[in-house]
CSV table of C-alpha atoms and ligand atoms in Angstrom, one decimal:
chain,number,residue,atom,x,y,z
A,11,THR,CA,17.7,-19.2,-19.1
A,12,ARG,CA,19.8,-17.3,-21.6
A,13,SER,CA,22.9,-15.5,-20.5
A,14,ASP,CA,25.8,-13.9,-22.3
A,15,HIS,CA,28.2,-16.5,-21.0
A,16,THR,CA,28.5,-20.3,-21.1
A,17,THR,CA,29.7,-21.6,-17.8
A,18,ILE,CA,31.7,-24.9,-17.7
A,19,ASP,CA,33.5,-26.1,-14.6
A,20,ASN,CA,33.5,-22.5,-13.1
A,21,HIS,CA,35.0,-21.1,-16.3
A,22,GLN,CA,33.1,-18.5,-18.2
A,23,TYR,CA,33.1,-18.3,-22.0
A,24,PRO,CA,31.6,-15.2,-23.4
A,25,LYS,CA,29.1,-15.8,-26.1
A,26,ASP,CA,29.2,-14.1,-29.5
A,27,GLU,CA,27.8,-14.5,-33.0
A,28,TRP,CA,29.8,-17.8,-33.4
A,29,THR,CA,28.3,-19.5,-30.3
A,30,ASN,CA,26.4,-22.7,-31.4
A,31,VAL,CA,26.9,-25.3,-28.6
A,32,PRO,CA,23.4,-26.4,-27.4
A,33,PRO,CA,22.8,-27.5,-23.8
A,34,ASN,CA,22.3,-31.2,-24.7
A,35,ILE,CA,25.9,-31.3,-26.0
A,36,LEU,CA,27.3,-29.4,-23.0
A,37,SER,CA,25.6,-32.0,-20.8
A,38,LEU,CA,27.7,-34.7,-22.3
A,39,LEU,CA,31.1,-33.2,-21.5
A,40,PRO,CA,31.4,-34.8,-18.1
A,41,ARG,CA,30.6,-38.3,-19.4
A,42,ARG,CA,34.1,-39.2,-20.7
A,43,LEU,CA,33.2,-42.7,-21.7
A,44,HIS,CA,36.8,-43.6,-22.3
A,45,LEU,CA,37.5,-43.3,-18.5
A,46,GLU,CA,34.3,-45.1,-17.3
A,47,ARG,CA,35.0,-48.5,-15.7
A,48,ASP,CA,34.0,-51.5,-17.8
A,49,HIS,CA,32.6,-49.3,-20.6
A,50,PRO,CA,33.2,-50.8,-24.1
A,51,ILE,CA,34.9,-47.5,-25.1
A,52,ARG,CA,37.3,-47.8,-22.3
A,53,ILE,CA,38.0,-51.5,-22.9
A,54,THR,CA,38.7,-50.6,-26.6
A,55,ARG,CA,41.1,-47.9,-25.5
A,56,GLU,CA,43.0,-50.2,-23.2
A,57,LEU,CA,43.2,-52.9,-25.9
A,58,ILE,CA,44.9,-50.5,-28.3
A,59,GLU,CA,47.1,-49.0,-25.5
A,60,SER,CA,48.3,-52.5,-24.8
A,61,ARG,CA,50.0,-52.5,-28.3
A,62,PHE,CA,52.1,-49.4,-27.4
A,63,PRO,CA,54.2,-50.3,-24.4
A,64,GLY,CA,56.3,-47.5,-23.1
A,65,TYR,CA,54.2,-44.7,-24.6
A,66,LYS,CA,53.0,-41.9,-22.4
A,67,TYR,CA,49.2,-41.8,-22.1
A,68,HIS,CA,47.1,-38.6,-21.9
A,69,ASN,CA,43.5,-39.3,-21.1
A,70,THR,CA,42.2,-36.3,-19.3
A,71,LEU,CA,42.9,-33.3,-21.6
A,72,SER,CA,40.1,-30.8,-21.7
A,73,PRO,CA,37.8,-30.9,-24.7
A,74,ILE,CA,37.7,-27.0,-24.8
A,75,VAL,CA,40.5,-25.8,-27.0
A,76,SER,CA,41.3,-22.7,-29.0
A,77,VAL,CA,40.7,-22.4,-32.7
A,78,HIS,CA,44.5,-22.1,-32.9
A,79,GLN,CA,45.0,-25.5,-31.3
A,80,ASN,CA,42.2,-27.3,-33.3
A,81,PHE,CA,43.0,-25.8,-36.7
A,82,ASP,CA,45.7,-23.1,-37.1
A,83,SER,CA,48.5,-25.1,-35.4
A,84,LEU,CA,47.9,-28.0,-37.7
A,85,GLY,CA,48.0,-25.9,-40.9
A,86,PHE,CA,44.3,-26.0,-41.7
A,87,PRO,CA,43.8,-23.2,-44.4
A,88,PRO,CA,41.5,-20.3,-43.4
A,89,ASP,CA,38.7,-21.5,-45.7
A,90,HIS,CA,38.8,-25.2,-44.7
A,91,PRO,CA,35.2,-26.5,-44.5
A,92,GLY,CA,36.0,-28.2,-41.1
A,93,ARG,CA,36.1,-24.7,-39.6
A,94,SER,CA,32.6,-23.9,-40.5
A,95,ARG,CA,29.9,-23.3,-37.8
A,96,THR,CA,27.8,-25.9,-39.6
A,97,ASP,CA,30.4,-28.6,-38.8
A,98,THR,CA,32.1,-27.5,-35.6
A,99,TYR,CA,30.8,-26.5,-32.1
A,100,TYR,CA,32.0,-23.0,-31.2
A,101,LEU,CA,31.8,-21.6,-27.6
A,102,ASN,CA,32.8,-18.4,-29.3
A,103,LYS,CA,34.9,-17.1,-32.2
A,104,PHE,CA,38.2,-18.2,-30.5
A,105,THR,CA,37.1,-21.3,-28.6
A,106,VAL,CA,35.7,-24.7,-29.8
A,107,LEU,CA,34.9,-28.2,-28.6
A,108,ARG,CA,37.8,-30.1,-30.2
A,109,THR,CA,36.8,-31.9,-33.4
A,110,HIS,CA,39.8,-34.3,-33.2
A,111,THR,CA,42.5,-35.3,-30.8
A,112,SER,CA,45.0,-33.8,-33.2
A,113,ALA,CA,44.2,-30.5,-31.5
A,114,HIS,CA,46.7,-31.5,-28.8
A,115,GLN,CA,49.6,-32.5,-31.1
A,116,ALA,CA,51.5,-29.2,-30.9
A,117,ASP,CA,51.1,-29.0,-27.1
A,118,VAL,CA,52.1,-32.6,-26.4
A,119,PHE,CA,55.1,-32.4,-28.8
A,120,HIS,CA,56.1,-29.2,-27.0
A,121,SER,CA,55.8,-30.6,-23.4
A,122,ASN,CA,56.7,-34.2,-23.9
A,123,ALA,CA,60.3,-35.4,-23.5
A,124,SER,CA,59.3,-39.0,-24.2
A,125,SER,CA,59.3,-40.2,-27.8
A,126,GLY,CA,55.9,-41.9,-28.0
A,127,TYR,CA,52.5,-40.8,-26.7
A,128,LEU,CA,48.8,-41.7,-26.9
A,129,ILE,CA,45.9,-39.3,-26.4
A,130,SER,CA,42.4,-40.6,-25.9
A,131,ALA,CA,39.5,-38.2,-25.6
A,132,ASP,CA,36.0,-37.2,-26.5
A,133,VAL,CA,35.6,-35.2,-29.7
A,134,TYR,CA,32.7,-33.2,-31.0
A,135,ARG,CA,31.3,-32.7,-34.5
A,136,ARG,CA,28.0,-31.5,-35.9
A,137,ASP,CA,26.9,-34.3,-38.2
A,138,ALA,CA,24.1,-36.4,-39.6
A,139,ILE,CA,22.0,-38.7,-37.4
A,140,ASP,CA,22.3,-42.4,-38.1
A,141,ARG,CA,23.4,-45.6,-36.4
A,142,SER,CA,27.1,-44.8,-36.8
A,143,HIS,CA,27.2,-41.0,-36.2
A,144,TYR,CA,26.8,-39.2,-33.0
A,145,PRO,CA,27.8,-35.6,-32.3
A,146,VAL,CA,30.2,-36.8,-29.5
A,147,PHE,CA,32.6,-39.6,-30.1
A,148,HIS,CA,36.0,-40.7,-29.0
A,149,GLN,CA,39.4,-40.8,-30.7
A,150,MET,CA,42.8,-42.0,-29.9
A,151,GLU,CA,45.8,-40.2,-31.3
A,152,GLY,CA,49.3,-41.7,-31.2
A,153,ALA,CA,52.7,-40.4,-32.2
A,154,GLN,CA,56.3,-41.5,-32.2
A,155,THR,CA,59.3,-39.3,-32.8
A,156,TRP,CA,63.0,-39.6,-33.0
A,157,ASP,CA,65.5,-36.9,-32.1
A,158,ARG,CA,68.3,-36.2,-34.5
A,159,LEU,CA,70.4,-34.8,-31.6
A,160,SER,CA,70.3,-37.8,-29.3
A,161,LEU,CA,71.2,-40.7,-31.5
A,162,PRO,CA,73.8,-43.3,-30.5
A,163,ALA,CA,77.3,-42.6,-31.8
A,164,ASN,CA,77.9,-43.5,-35.5
A,165,THR,CA,74.2,-44.2,-36.1
A,166,THR,CA,72.0,-42.2,-38.5
A,167,LEU,CA,68.4,-41.5,-37.8
A,168,ALA,CA,67.3,-43.9,-40.5
A,169,GLU,CA,69.5,-46.7,-39.1
A,170,GLN,CA,68.0,-46.1,-35.6
A,171,VAL,CA,64.4,-46.2,-37.0
A,172,TRP,CA,65.1,-49.5,-38.9
A,173,GLN,CA,66.5,-51.0,-35.7
A,174,ASP,CA,63.3,-50.0,-33.9
A,175,VAL,CA,61.3,-51.6,-36.7
A,176,GLU,CA,63.2,-54.8,-36.0
A,177,SER,CA,62.1,-54.8,-32.4
A,178,LEU,CA,58.4,-54.5,-33.2
A,179,PRO,CA,56.3,-57.6,-32.9
A,180,LYS,CA,55.9,-59.5,-36.3
A,181,HIS,CA,52.6,-60.5,-37.7
A,182,ASP,CA,51.6,-62.8,-40.6
A,183,ILE,CA,48.6,-61.1,-42.1
A,184,LYS,CA,48.3,-60.1,-45.8
A,185,VAL,CA,49.1,-56.5,-46.4
A,186,LEU,CA,48.3,-54.8,-49.7
A,187,ASP,CA,50.5,-51.7,-50.0
A,188,PRO,CA,50.6,-50.4,-53.6
A,189,ASN,CA,51.7,-47.0,-52.4
A,190,PRO,CA,55.1,-45.6,-53.2
A,191,THR,CA,56.3,-44.0,-49.9
A,192,VAL,CA,55.9,-40.6,-51.4
A,193,HIS,CA,54.1,-39.1,-54.4
A,194,PRO,CA,55.6,-35.9,-55.8
A,195,SER,CA,52.3,-33.9,-55.8
A,196,ARG,CA,49.8,-35.7,-53.6
A,197,ASN,CA,52.1,-36.9,-50.9
A,198,PRO,CA,55.4,-35.1,-51.2
A,199,LEU,CA,58.6,-35.7,-49.3
A,200,GLN,CA,59.1,-32.8,-46.9
A,201,THR,CA,62.2,-31.4,-48.5
A,202,PRO,CA,64.4,-29.9,-47.2
A,203,HIS,CA,63.6,-31.4,-43.8
A,204,HIS,CA,63.6,-35.1,-44.5
A,205,SER,CA,65.5,-37.5,-46.7
A,206,LEU,CA,63.8,-40.3,-48.6
A,207,GLU,CA,65.7,-42.9,-46.5
A,208,GLU,CA,64.4,-41.4,-43.3
A,209,VAL,CA,60.8,-41.3,-44.5
A,210,GLU,CA,60.9,-44.8,-45.7
A,211,ALA,CA,62.1,-46.0,-42.4
A,212,ILE,CA,59.5,-43.9,-40.5
A,213,ALA,CA,56.7,-45.1,-42.8
A,214,THR,CA,57.7,-48.7,-42.2
A,215,HIS,CA,57.7,-48.2,-38.5
A,216,LEU,CA,54.3,-46.5,-38.6
A,217,LYS,CA,52.7,-49.1,-40.8
A,218,ARG,CA,54.0,-52.1,-38.9
A,219,SER,CA,52.9,-50.5,-35.5
A,220,LEU,CA,49.4,-50.0,-36.8
A,221,GLU,CA,49.1,-53.3,-38.6
A,222,ASN,CA,49.8,-54.8,-35.2
A,223,VAL,CA,46.9,-52.9,-33.7
A,224,VAL,CA,44.6,-54.1,-36.3
A,225,VAL,CA,45.7,-57.7,-35.9
A,226,GLU,CA,45.0,-57.5,-32.2
A,227,ILE,CA,41.5,-55.9,-32.7
A,228,PHE,CA,40.3,-58.2,-35.4
A,229,THR,CA,41.7,-61.4,-33.9
A,230,GLN,CA,39.6,-60.5,-30.8
A,231,ALA,CA,36.6,-59.5,-32.9
A,232,ARG,CA,36.6,-62.9,-34.7
A,233,ARG,CA,37.2,-64.8,-31.5
A,234,ALA,CA,34.2,-63.0,-30.0
A,235,ALA,CA,32.0,-63.7,-33.0
A,236,ALA,CA,33.1,-67.4,-33.2
A,237,ALA,CA,32.5,-67.9,-29.4
A,238,SER,CA,28.9,-66.7,-29.9
A,239,GLY,CA,28.4,-69.4,-32.6
A,240,ASP,CA,28.6,-67.1,-35.6
A,241,ALA,CA,29.4,-69.7,-38.4
A,242,ASP,CA,30.4,-67.0,-40.9
A,243,ALA,CA,33.1,-65.7,-38.6
A,244,LEU,CA,34.7,-69.1,-38.5
A,245,LYS,CA,34.7,-69.5,-42.3
A,246,GLU,CA,36.3,-66.1,-43.0
A,247,ALA,CA,39.5,-65.9,-45.0
A,248,PRO,CA,42.7,-64.8,-43.2
A,249,LEU,CA,42.8,-61.2,-42.2
A,250,GLN,CA,43.7,-58.7,-45.0
A,251,VAL,CA,44.5,-55.0,-44.7
A,252,ARG,CA,45.5,-52.4,-47.3
A,253,TRP,CA,47.2,-49.0,-47.2
A,254,VAL,CA,45.5,-46.2,-49.2
A,255,GLU,CA,47.0,-42.8,-49.9
A,256,ALA,CA,45.3,-40.0,-48.0
A,257,TYR,CA,45.5,-36.3,-47.3
A,258,PHE,CA,45.7,-34.4,-44.0
A,259,PRO,CA,46.9,-30.8,-43.6
A,260,PHE,CA,49.4,-31.8,-40.8
A,261,THR,CA,51.1,-34.9,-42.3
A,262,SER,CA,52.9,-35.8,-45.5
A,263,PRO,CA,53.0,-38.4,-46.8
A,264,SER,CA,49.6,-39.6,-45.4
A,265,TRP,CA,47.6,-42.8,-45.5
A,266,GLU,CA,44.5,-44.6,-44.4
A,267,LEU,CA,44.5,-48.2,-43.2
A,268,GLU,CA,41.6,-50.3,-44.4
A,269,VAL,CA,40.6,-53.8,-43.3
A,270,PHE,CA,38.5,-56.4,-45.2
A,271,TRP,CA,35.7,-57.1,-42.8
A,272,GLN,CA,32.4,-58.9,-43.6
A,273,GLY,CA,32.7,-58.4,-47.3
A,274,ASP,CA,33.8,-54.8,-47.4
A,275,TRP,CA,36.9,-52.6,-47.1
A,276,LEU,CA,36.5,-50.7,-43.9
A,277,GLU,CA,38.5,-47.6,-43.1
A,278,VAL,CA,39.9,-47.8,-39.6
A,279,LEU,CA,42.4,-45.0,-39.2
A,280,GLY,CA,44.3,-42.0,-40.7
A,281,CYS,CA,48.0,-41.4,-40.3
A,282,GLY,CA,51.2,-40.0,-41.7
A,283,VAL,CA,54.6,-38.4,-41.3
A,284,VAL,CA,54.2,-35.3,-39.1
A,285,LYS,CA,54.7,-32.0,-40.9
A,286,GLN,CA,58.0,-30.6,-39.7
A,287,GLU,CA,56.6,-27.0,-39.4
A,288,LEU,CA,54.5,-28.4,-36.5
A,289,LEU,CA,57.5,-29.8,-34.7
A,290,ILE,CA,59.5,-26.6,-35.4
A,291,ASN,CA,56.7,-24.5,-34.0
A,292,ALA,CA,56.5,-26.8,-30.9
A,293,ASP,CA,60.2,-26.0,-30.2
A,294,VAL,CA,61.4,-29.5,-31.0
A,295,PRO,CA,62.9,-28.9,-34.5
A,296,SER,CA,65.3,-31.8,-34.2
A,297,ARG,CA,62.6,-34.4,-33.8
A,298,LEU,CA,60.8,-36.2,-36.7
A,299,GLY,CA,58.2,-38.9,-36.7
A,300,TRP,CA,54.7,-40.2,-37.4
A,301,ALA,CA,51.2,-39.7,-36.0
A,302,PHE,CA,47.9,-41.5,-36.3
A,303,GLY,CA,44.2,-41.0,-35.3
A,304,ILE,CA,41.6,-43.7,-34.8
A,305,GLY,CA,37.9,-43.6,-33.9
A,306,LEU,CA,37.1,-45.7,-30.9
A,307,GLU,CA,33.3,-46.1,-31.4
A,308,ARG,CA,33.8,-47.8,-34.8
A,309,ILE,CA,36.3,-50.2,-33.4
A,310,ALA,CA,34.2,-51.0,-30.3
A,311,MET,CA,31.1,-51.5,-32.5
A,312,LEU,CA,32.8,-54.3,-34.5
A,313,LEU,CA,34.7,-55.7,-31.5
A,314,PHE,CA,31.5,-56.2,-29.5
A,315,SER,CA,28.9,-56.3,-32.4
A,316,ILE,CA,27.2,-53.2,-31.1
A,317,PRO,CA,24.6,-52.2,-33.7
A,318,ASP,CA,23.8,-48.5,-32.8
A,319,ILE,CA,26.2,-45.8,-31.7
A,320,ARG,CA,23.6,-44.3,-29.3
A,321,LEU,CA,24.0,-47.4,-27.1
A,322,PHE,CA,27.4,-46.2,-25.8
A,323,TRP,CA,25.6,-43.4,-24.0
A,324,SER,CA,23.0,-45.6,-22.5
A,325,GLN,CA,22.9,-45.8,-18.7
A,326,ASP,CA,20.7,-48.9,-18.9
A,327,ALA,CA,22.0,-51.9,-17.0
A,328,ARG,CA,20.9,-54.2,-19.8
A,329,PHE,CA,23.6,-52.5,-21.9
A,330,LEU,CA,26.3,-51.7,-19.3
A,331,SER,CA,26.3,-55.1,-17.5
A,332,GLN,CA,27.4,-56.9,-20.7
A,333,PHE,CA,30.9,-55.5,-20.6
A,334,SER,CA,33.8,-56.1,-18.2
A,335,SER,CA,37.5,-55.5,-18.5
A,336,ALA,CA,37.9,-58.7,-16.5
A,337,ARG,CA,36.2,-60.9,-19.1
A,338,GLU,CA,37.1,-61.8,-22.6
A,339,ILE,CA,35.6,-59.7,-25.3
A,340,GLY,CA,32.3,-61.1,-26.2
A,341,ARG,CA,29.4,-60.2,-28.5
A,342,PHE,CA,26.7,-57.8,-27.3
A,343,VAL,CA,23.3,-59.4,-27.1
A,344,PRO,CA,20.7,-56.8,-28.1
A,345,PHE,CA,17.8,-56.4,-25.7
A,346,SER,CA,14.5,-56.4,-27.6
A,347,LYS,CA,14.4,-54.1,-30.6
A,348,HIS,CA,11.5,-51.7,-30.4
A,349,PRO,CA,9.4,-50.8,-33.4
A,350,ALA,CA,10.4,-47.9,-35.7
A,351,CYS,CA,8.1,-45.0,-36.2
A,352,TYR,CA,8.7,-43.0,-39.3
A,353,LYS,CA,7.5,-39.4,-39.7
A,354,ASP,CA,8.1,-37.0,-42.6
A,355,VAL,CA,8.5,-33.3,-42.6
A,356,ALA,CA,8.5,-31.2,-45.8
A,357,PHE,CA,9.3,-27.5,-46.1
A,358,TRP,CA,10.2,-24.7,-48.4
A,359,LEU,CA,13.5,-23.0,-47.6
A,360,SER,CA,13.3,-19.3,-47.0
A,361,GLY,CA,15.1,-16.7,-49.3
A,362,SER,CA,17.6,-17.4,-52.1
A,363,SER,CA,18.6,-20.9,-53.0
A,364,SER,CA,22.1,-20.2,-54.3
A,365,SER,CA,25.7,-19.6,-53.2
A,366,GLY,CA,27.2,-22.1,-50.8
A,367,SER,CA,28.5,-20.1,-47.8
A,368,ALA,CA,32.2,-19.1,-47.5
A,369,ALA,CA,32.8,-22.0,-45.1
A,370,GLY,CA,32.5,-20.0,-41.9
A,371,ALA,CA,35.1,-17.4,-42.9
A,372,THR,CA,32.6,-14.8,-41.9
A,373,ALA,CA,29.9,-15.0,-39.3
A,374,THR,CA,27.0,-13.8,-41.5
A,375,LYS,CA,23.6,-15.5,-41.5
A,376,ALA,CA,24.4,-18.9,-42.9
A,377,ALA,CA,22.6,-20.6,-45.8
A,378,PHE,CA,20.6,-23.7,-45.1
A,379,HIS,CA,22.7,-26.6,-43.9
A,380,GLU,CA,21.4,-30.1,-43.1
A,381,ASN,CA,23.4,-30.2,-39.9
A,382,ASP,CA,21.1,-27.5,-38.5
A,383,VAL,CA,18.1,-29.8,-39.0
A,384,MET,CA,20.0,-32.6,-37.2
A,385,GLU,CA,20.7,-30.3,-34.3
A,386,LEU,CA,17.0,-29.5,-33.9
A,387,VAL,CA,16.0,-33.1,-34.1
A,388,ARG,CA,18.5,-33.8,-31.2
A,389,ASP,CA,17.1,-30.9,-29.3
A,390,VAL,CA,13.5,-32.1,-29.4
A,391,ALA,CA,14.0,-35.8,-29.4
A,392,GLY,CA,17.4,-36.6,-27.9
A,393,ASP,CA,18.4,-40.2,-28.3
A,394,ASN,CA,14.9,-41.2,-29.4
A,395,VAL,CA,15.8,-40.8,-33.1
A,396,GLU,CA,17.7,-43.6,-34.9
A,397,ASP,CA,18.2,-41.7,-38.2
A,398,VAL,CA,17.2,-38.8,-40.3
A,399,ARG,CA,17.3,-39.0,-44.1
A,400,LEU,CA,16.6,-36.6,-46.9
A,401,ILE,CA,14.1,-38.4,-49.0
A,402,ASP,CA,13.1,-35.7,-51.5
A,403,GLU,CA,14.5,-32.4,-52.7
A,404,PHE,CA,13.5,-30.2,-55.7
A,405,THR,CA,13.6,-26.6,-56.9
A,406,HIS,CA,10.3,-25.0,-58.0
A,407,PRO,CA,10.8,-24.2,-61.7
A,408,LYS,CA,9.0,-20.8,-61.5
A,409,THR,CA,9.8,-19.4,-58.1
A,410,GLY,CA,13.2,-21.0,-57.7
A,411,ARG,CA,12.4,-21.9,-54.2
A,412,ARG,CA,13.9,-25.1,-52.8
A,413,SER,CA,11.8,-27.8,-51.1
A,414,MET,CA,13.2,-30.5,-48.8
A,415,CYS,CA,11.6,-33.5,-47.3
A,416,TYR,CA,13.2,-35.4,-44.4
A,417,ARG,CA,12.2,-38.7,-42.9
A,418,VAL,CA,12.7,-39.0,-39.2
A,419,ASN,CA,12.9,-42.5,-37.7
A,420,TYR,CA,11.7,-42.3,-34.1
A,421,ARG,CA,12.9,-45.4,-32.2
A,422,SER,CA,14.0,-45.6,-28.6
A,423,LEU,CA,16.7,-48.1,-27.6
A,424,GLU,CA,15.1,-48.7,-24.3
A,425,LYS,CA,11.3,-48.7,-24.7
A,426,THR,CA,8.5,-48.8,-27.2
A,427,LEU,CA,7.5,-45.2,-28.1
A,428,THR,CA,3.8,-44.7,-28.5
A,429,ASN,CA,2.5,-43.0,-31.6
A,430,GLU,CA,1.4,-40.1,-29.4
A,431,GLU,CA,4.9,-39.6,-28.0
A,432,ALA,CA,6.4,-39.7,-31.5
A,433,ASN,CA,3.7,-37.2,-32.7
A,434,GLU,CA,4.5,-34.9,-29.9
A,435,MET,CA,8.2,-34.8,-30.7
A,436,HIS,CA,7.5,-34.4,-34.4
A,437,GLU,CA,5.1,-31.5,-33.8
A,438,LYS,CA,7.8,-29.8,-31.7
A,439,LEU,CA,10.3,-30.4,-34.5
A,440,ARG,CA,8.0,-28.8,-37.1
A,441,GLN,CA,7.6,-25.7,-34.9
A,442,LYS,CA,11.3,-25.4,-34.3
A,443,LEU,CA,12.1,-25.7,-38.0
A,444,VAL,CA,9.9,-22.6,-38.6
A,445,GLU,CA,11.1,-20.7,-35.6
A,446,THR,CA,14.8,-21.4,-35.9
A,447,LEU,CA,15.5,-21.9,-39.6
A,448,GLY,CA,12.6,-19.8,-40.9
A,449,VAL,CA,11.3,-22.4,-43.3
A,450,GLU,CA,7.8,-22.7,-44.5
A,451,LEU,CA,6.1,-26.0,-43.8
A,452,ARG,CA,4.3,-27.7,-46.7
B,525,LIG,N1,42.8,-36.1,-36.9
B,525,LIG,C1,42.5,-36.9,-38.0
B,525,LIG,C2,41.0,-37.1,-38.2
B,525,LIG,O1,40.3,-36.8,-37.2
B,525,LIG,C3,43.2,-38.2,-38.0
B,525,LIG,C4,44.8,-38.2,-38.0
B,525,LIG,C5,45.5,-38.1,-36.9
B,525,LIG,C6,45.4,-38.2,-39.3
B,525,LIG,C7,46.9,-38.0,-36.9
B,525,LIG,C8,46.8,-38.1,-39.3
B,525,LIG,C9,47.5,-38.1,-38.1
B,525,LIG,O2,40.5,-37.5,-39.2
């Protein structure tokens, strides 16, 4: 039944023209896979946590945050596409389901006397449907700061950070790092807040800490692959990682860390030196330091060789019984793969074809966005869809109308879908497309 409020845990959130969280997403809020005993997401979290002794762990922060926490406090510009209702779940104009764990940076910096922290949490994004994307996933955020006002006598901050670098574990993997620490336009030094010496020390501490995480993860992933008799895993060259310049609104300089894995460079995390405005606004202006964010599903998928992200949400014992924090990490053994069932849907978009929307700056009737199709697919078929792909698109030369054709791959992880079941879901989808998006079926 419709009402003018969304109720979550006895709290009421008034709905408005921004509200776009569907019931199937709300039903996932209590799951918190990173806290579930013997769940691969939890095992992955604990593996990474083990590389950060002495850090404070925050694992139960609410996913409901303000637009201020999720975007404004981090310096996202007003027209940033991440703010758009096509990308982000809004409870209303002022309240969202967090899109990243960085939403808590300002609060944790503000409240936390300790120098290092980790935040693990469920995060929410409207996105495509395929085997590596799901609208709810899990991230871990980490940060380390040093306080200019509480340094040992006769020690500069840079000296203190270099000492801390010395006490980090050493590794022997190959690191490609062509990046100068700062780049004047793309990755500038935060003058007047930081000196180059300080940033070089902090960047080294950041990079070494995260390289150690990657060494731990990939050593385990290889051991698991080798233990299951994967000959390729045994033949692989020594582990290689590389640092790539990146951009985030709340760090500078910023990087991504990539790992060479099964023939490709794989992006594993984003990080950087925390923007000083954030620490100043959090009432800790004398602290400076680094932060990173890492997606737990992607790491868990390669640790355990899990082929489809939907599996994490499965309550099927054939999935869950394969993981235990008491055992060594081992490869997931797929239970039988059920047949795929492809169905296409083609339609004309209604109205004008032009002008990409102003990224959610105003709440006017939005132009067509693919994520709205994805949402309808999830609504009618839940986890029975493996992926959705745009297979054809054209604009009629005379009328200027745009036509789209999507291919929906119906495949359950747990059973064989009959053609009737797939047809029924597909028919519902066709109706919803007309009702909700106002398209004309072809
Ligand atoms: N929040 C960023 C993301 O979701 C990752 C990040 C965290 C980058 C902390 C820098 C520092 O992509």
